[in-house]
Amino acid sequence: TNSMTNTNLLEAYFLLNTSSDADAAENCFQPPAWAEQSEQAAGEVMVNGIQFVRSEFGGVATGNVHEREIYRTIHNQVCYEVSFMLHYVDVGMFPPEMNVIEFDRAALMQRFETILSTLLIKQ
């Protein structure tokens, strides 16, 4: 959106994954092997009457920051995973003449949470 123009935000994604595969449901709350060491539990959240487990994952490399907020639940033998993914560059990595400003992380996360609040899982 225009609010992200000329900021240090490179990518922002809202992802929804579902699987009714028995293995996926059995391992629904487990982070993928590549994120196992870094993903941290961050509590539980209710979304339209369904309990989700929330976790966070992040990493920094050469000024690039990757953040992921994950919500997982099993409902009627289906594993649901919602992810908010951000990729941005430390604003100090840009030369001053580029006039790059820090993106509004709080506003973006609020947009993600608003989208999440519309998720309805059929009983």
Short mmCIF file of C-alpha atoms in Angstrom, two decimals:
data_model
loop_
_atom_site.label_atom_id
_atom_site.label_comp_id
_atom_site.label_asym_id
_atom_site.label_seq_id
_atom_site.Cartn_x
_atom_site.Cartn_y
_atom_site.Cartn_z
CA THR A 1 0.00 0.00 0.00
CA ASN A 2 1.00 3.63 -0.23
CA SER A 3 1.67 3.68 3.51
CA MET A 4 4.62 1.36 2.93
CA THR A 5 6.15 3.33 0.05
CA ASN A 6 9.69 4.57 0.65
CA THR A 7 10.03 2.48 3.81
CA ASN A 8 12.43 -0.28 4.79
CA LEU A 9 9.71 -2.95 4.42
CA LEU A 10 10.52 -5.37 1.60
CA GLU A 11 7.79 -8.01 1.98
CA ALA A 12 4.72 -8.67 4.11
CA TYR A 13 2.57 -11.79 3.79
CA PHE A 14 -0.52 -13.19 5.45
CA LEU A 15 -0.56 -16.94 4.84
CA LEU A 16 -3.19 -19.56 5.66
CA ASN A 17 -2.29 -23.24 5.42
CA THR A 18 -4.61 -26.14 6.15
CA SER A 19 -4.09 -29.87 6.06
CA SER A 20 -6.34 -32.80 6.87
CA ASP A 21 -3.45 -35.23 6.41
CA ALA A 22 -3.14 -37.41 9.56
CA ASP A 23 0.60 -36.67 9.93
CA ALA A 24 0.03 -32.93 9.61
CA ALA A 25 -2.69 -32.98 12.25
CA GLU A 26 -0.51 -35.07 14.58
CA ASN A 27 2.37 -32.61 14.24
CA CYS A 28 0.31 -29.45 13.86
CA PHE A 29 1.87 -27.63 16.80
CA GLN A 30 5.44 -28.55 15.90
CA PRO A 31 7.55 -26.01 14.05
CA PRO A 32 9.15 -27.15 10.80
CA ALA A 33 12.62 -28.65 11.24
CA TRP A 34 14.33 -25.54 9.83
CA ALA A 35 12.64 -23.31 12.49
CA GLU A 36 12.78 -25.68 15.45
CA GLN A 37 15.63 -23.95 17.25
CA SER A 38 14.26 -20.42 16.82
CA GLU A 39 10.49 -20.68 17.11
CA GLN A 40 9.25 -19.67 20.55
CA ALA A 41 5.82 -20.26 22.09
CA ALA A 42 4.06 -16.98 22.83
CA GLY A 43 0.72 -17.99 24.38
CA GLU A 44 -2.78 -18.80 23.23
CA VAL A 45 -5.31 -16.68 21.38
CA MET A 46 -9.04 -17.09 20.74
CA VAL A 47 -10.18 -16.35 17.18
CA ASN A 48 -13.94 -16.49 16.71
CA GLY A 49 -14.35 -19.14 19.39
CA ILE A 50 -11.41 -21.31 18.30
CA GLN A 51 -8.29 -21.60 20.49
CA PHE A 52 -4.98 -21.06 18.62
CA VAL A 53 -1.45 -21.53 19.91
CA ARG A 54 0.70 -18.53 19.01
CA SER A 55 4.44 -18.65 18.42
CA GLU A 56 7.13 -16.36 17.03
CA PHE A 57 10.14 -16.90 14.83
CA GLY A 58 12.73 -14.45 13.61
CA GLY A 59 16.22 -13.95 12.35
CA VAL A 60 18.65 -11.28 11.23
CA ALA A 61 21.34 -11.54 8.55
CA THR A 62 23.35 -8.69 7.07
CA GLY A 63 20.77 -6.08 8.04
CA ASN A 64 17.84 -8.14 6.75
CA VAL A 65 15.23 -8.96 9.39
CA HIS A 66 12.75 -11.81 9.01
CA GLU A 67 9.85 -12.09 11.45
CA ARG A 68 7.07 -14.62 11.54
CA GLU A 69 4.12 -14.79 13.89
CA ILE A 70 2.33 -18.15 13.70
CA TYR A 71 -1.09 -19.26 14.93
CA ARG A 72 -1.92 -22.99 14.91
CA THR A 73 -4.93 -25.06 15.85
CA ILE A 74 -6.52 -28.40 15.15
CA HIS A 75 -10.24 -28.36 14.50
CA ASN A 76 -12.22 -31.40 13.28
CA GLN A 77 -8.95 -33.25 12.50
CA VAL A 78 -7.72 -30.39 10.30
CA CYS A 79 -4.52 -28.51 11.12
CA TYR A 80 -4.81 -24.76 10.54
CA GLU A 81 -1.76 -22.50 10.45
CA VAL A 82 -1.93 -18.74 9.98
CA SER A 83 1.34 -16.85 9.53
CA PHE A 84 2.18 -13.17 9.46
CA MET A 85 5.51 -12.82 7.69
CA LEU A 86 7.66 -9.69 7.52
CA HIS A 87 10.94 -9.06 5.75
CA TYR A 88 12.59 -5.71 6.15
CA VAL A 89 16.01 -4.10 6.17
CA ASP A 90 17.44 -2.18 9.09
CA VAL A 91 16.74 1.42 8.12
CA GLY A 92 20.36 2.33 8.97
CA MET A 93 21.54 0.22 6.02
CA PHE A 94 20.17 2.77 3.53
CA PRO A 95 22.18 5.85 2.51
CA PRO A 96 20.57 9.03 3.93
CA GLU A 97 19.96 10.45 0.45
CA MET A 98 17.46 7.63 -0.22
CA ASN A 99 15.18 9.08 2.48
CA VAL A 100 14.00 5.62 3.51
CA ILE A 101 11.89 5.67 6.65
CA GLU A 102 11.02 3.00 9.19
CA PHE A 103 7.75 1.27 8.29
CA ASP A 104 4.92 1.38 10.83
CA ARG A 105 5.18 -2.13 12.25
CA ALA A 106 2.34 -1.62 14.74
CA ALA A 107 -0.05 -0.50 11.98
CA LEU A 108 0.90 -3.44 9.76
CA MET A 109 0.46 -5.95 12.59
CA GLN A 110 -2.94 -4.41 13.32
CA ARG A 111 -3.92 -4.99 9.69
CA PHE A 112 -2.83 -8.63 9.96
CA GLU A 113 -4.81 -9.06 13.18
CA THR A 114 -7.87 -7.51 11.54
CA ILE A 115 -7.62 -10.04 8.72
CA LEU A 116 -7.17 -12.87 11.24
CA SER A 117 -10.30 -11.72 13.09
CA THR A 118 -12.34 -12.48 9.98
CA LEU A 119 -11.26 -16.15 9.91
CA LEU A 120 -14.27 -18.41 10.38
CA ILE A 121 -13.78 -22.16 10.73
CA LYS A 122 -16.95 -24.09 10.13
CA GLN A 123 -18.03 -26.30 13.01
#
